[in-house]
Amino acid sequence: KQEVTQIPAALSVPEGENLVLNCSFTDSAIYNLQWFRQDPGKGLTSLLLIQSSQREQTSGRLNASLDKSSGRSTLYIAASQPGDSATYLCAVSSGTYKYIFGTGTRLKVLA
Amino acid sequence: GAVVSQHPSWVICKSGTSVKIECRSLDFQATTMFWYRQFPKQSLMLMATSNEGSKATYEQGVEKDKFLINHASLTLSTLTVTSAHPEDSSFYICSAKSSGLAGDSYEQYFGPGTRLTVT
């Protein structure tokens, strides 16, 4: 059974810092991995989607990497801003297309 | 990009009543949709897989008679919470998997969620 864990559970950093969020999964047989952002009381915003054949994806200040063999993904946020404050979720999809979500990292960027 | 909508976005109902939540794919067809629930400060948990024209597949521990799912068309799935109780209060999010689009990459598109409060 696939399990997805995110570390740290919460993170507070000063504005401008570069930071890394971690996601690990127990079953490496995945089709893709997706990183989402969720603001309090809101739905999900897709940030980056990495196919199983890819190693990384980049969008603006965000870079996500995937190491399928070790069951890990990282989300790198460069030059963090207060507007980046949110909960970040990673989710993995297997052959049935179902997404298994991680436990989330609550990020707070201090001005 | 592909858009998924949910209606209503927020609903309050009395204990014992039933509530229907709609999930629509606005600009693509979705043979498969998924329903998730999220309790406060927790992650999303998959409830069921909704397949157009067939019965939904429920995850272990989810009561299929309580959470009725109907996927009657390629763009609409509904989740009905029957005889709702306060413990059913949660954030319900649907997602839709595109079918037949060029370059299908198994990506799913998520709706904005529906917040259900049962009093």
Short mmCIF file of N, CA and C in Angstrom, two decimals, chain A residues 3-4 9 11 18-20 22 25-26 33-35 37-38 43-44 46 49 63 73 78 82 84 95 98 101 108 111:
data_model
loop_
_atom_site.label_atom_id
_atom_site.label_comp_id
_atom_site.label_asym_id
_atom_site.label_seq_id
_atom_site.Cartn_x
_atom_site.Cartn_y
_atom_site.Cartn_z
N GLU A 3 2.25 4.77 0.67
CA GLU A 3 2.19 5.78 1.73
C GLU A 3 3.09 6.94 1.34
N VAL A 4 2.59 8.12 1.57
CA VAL A 4 3.32 9.33 1.19
C VAL A 4 3.52 10.19 2.43
N ALA A 9 6.65 18.94 8.71
CA ALA A 9 5.21 19.15 8.76
C ALA A 9 4.88 20.64 8.74
N LEU A 11 6.95 24.71 8.62
CA LEU A 11 8.20 25.42 8.38
C LEU A 11 7.94 26.92 8.38
N ASN A 18 15.87 30.57 0.48
CA ASN A 18 15.60 29.43 -0.38
C ASN A 18 15.23 28.27 0.52
N LEU A 19 14.28 27.46 0.11
CA LEU A 19 13.89 26.36 0.99
C LEU A 19 13.54 25.11 0.19
N VAL A 20 13.59 24.00 0.90
CA VAL A 20 13.34 22.70 0.29
C VAL A 20 12.28 21.95 1.09
N ASN A 22 10.30 18.26 1.39
CA ASN A 22 10.57 16.88 1.05
C ASN A 22 9.31 16.02 1.02
N PHE A 25 7.82 8.45 -0.73
CA PHE A 25 6.75 7.49 -0.98
C PHE A 25 7.32 6.08 -0.94
N THR A 26 6.48 5.13 -0.54
CA THR A 26 6.97 3.79 -0.25
C THR A 26 7.01 2.87 -1.47
N LEU A 33 4.05 12.27 -10.19
CA LEU A 33 4.00 12.91 -8.87
C LEU A 33 3.66 14.37 -9.10
N GLN A 34 2.79 14.88 -8.28
CA GLN A 34 2.36 16.25 -8.47
C GLN A 34 2.49 17.01 -7.15
N TRP A 35 2.92 18.24 -7.24
CA TRP A 35 2.97 19.14 -6.09
C TRP A 35 1.82 20.14 -6.21
N ARG A 37 -0.43 23.38 -4.08
CA ARG A 37 -0.48 24.39 -3.03
C ARG A 37 -1.93 24.51 -2.60
N GLN A 38 -2.15 24.64 -1.30
CA GLN A 38 -3.50 24.84 -0.78
C GLN A 38 -3.49 25.98 0.22
N GLY A 43 -9.31 25.29 -2.31
CA GLY A 43 -8.99 24.06 -3.04
C GLY A 43 -7.52 23.97 -3.36
N LEU A 44 -7.21 23.09 -4.30
CA LEU A 44 -5.83 22.82 -4.65
C LEU A 44 -5.41 23.60 -5.89
N SER A 46 -2.46 23.29 -8.66
CA SER A 46 -1.36 22.45 -9.13
C SER A 46 -0.14 23.32 -9.43
N LEU A 49 3.94 19.07 -12.17
CA LEU A 49 3.66 17.65 -12.41
C LEU A 49 4.90 17.02 -13.00
N ASN A 63 11.15 24.51 -8.33
CA ASN A 63 11.79 23.40 -9.02
C ASN A 63 11.48 22.13 -8.26
N SER A 73 10.94 12.94 -3.59
CA SER A 73 10.79 14.14 -4.42
C SER A 73 11.05 15.35 -3.53
N ALA A 78 12.74 29.11 -4.48
CA ALA A 78 13.81 30.11 -4.42
C ALA A 78 13.25 31.46 -3.99
N PRO A 82 6.31 36.27 1.25
CA PRO A 82 5.16 36.03 2.14
C PRO A 82 3.97 35.41 1.41
N ASP A 84 4.02 33.12 -0.58
CA ASP A 84 4.23 31.68 -0.73
C ASP A 84 3.67 30.92 0.47
N GLY A 95 -1.03 3.18 -11.34
CA GLY A 95 -1.71 2.73 -12.55
C GLY A 95 -3.20 2.91 -12.56
N LYS A 98 -5.41 6.89 -9.29
CA LYS A 98 -5.75 7.49 -8.01
C LYS A 98 -4.54 8.22 -7.45
N PHE A 101 -2.22 11.25 -1.36
CA PHE A 101 -1.65 12.52 -0.94
C PHE A 101 -0.75 12.36 0.27
N LYS A 108 5.19 29.03 6.31
CA LYS A 108 4.92 30.43 6.64
C LYS A 108 6.19 31.22 6.33
N ALA A 111 7.57 38.28 6.69
CA ALA A 111 8.01 39.51 6.02
C ALA A 111 9.11 40.20 6.80
#
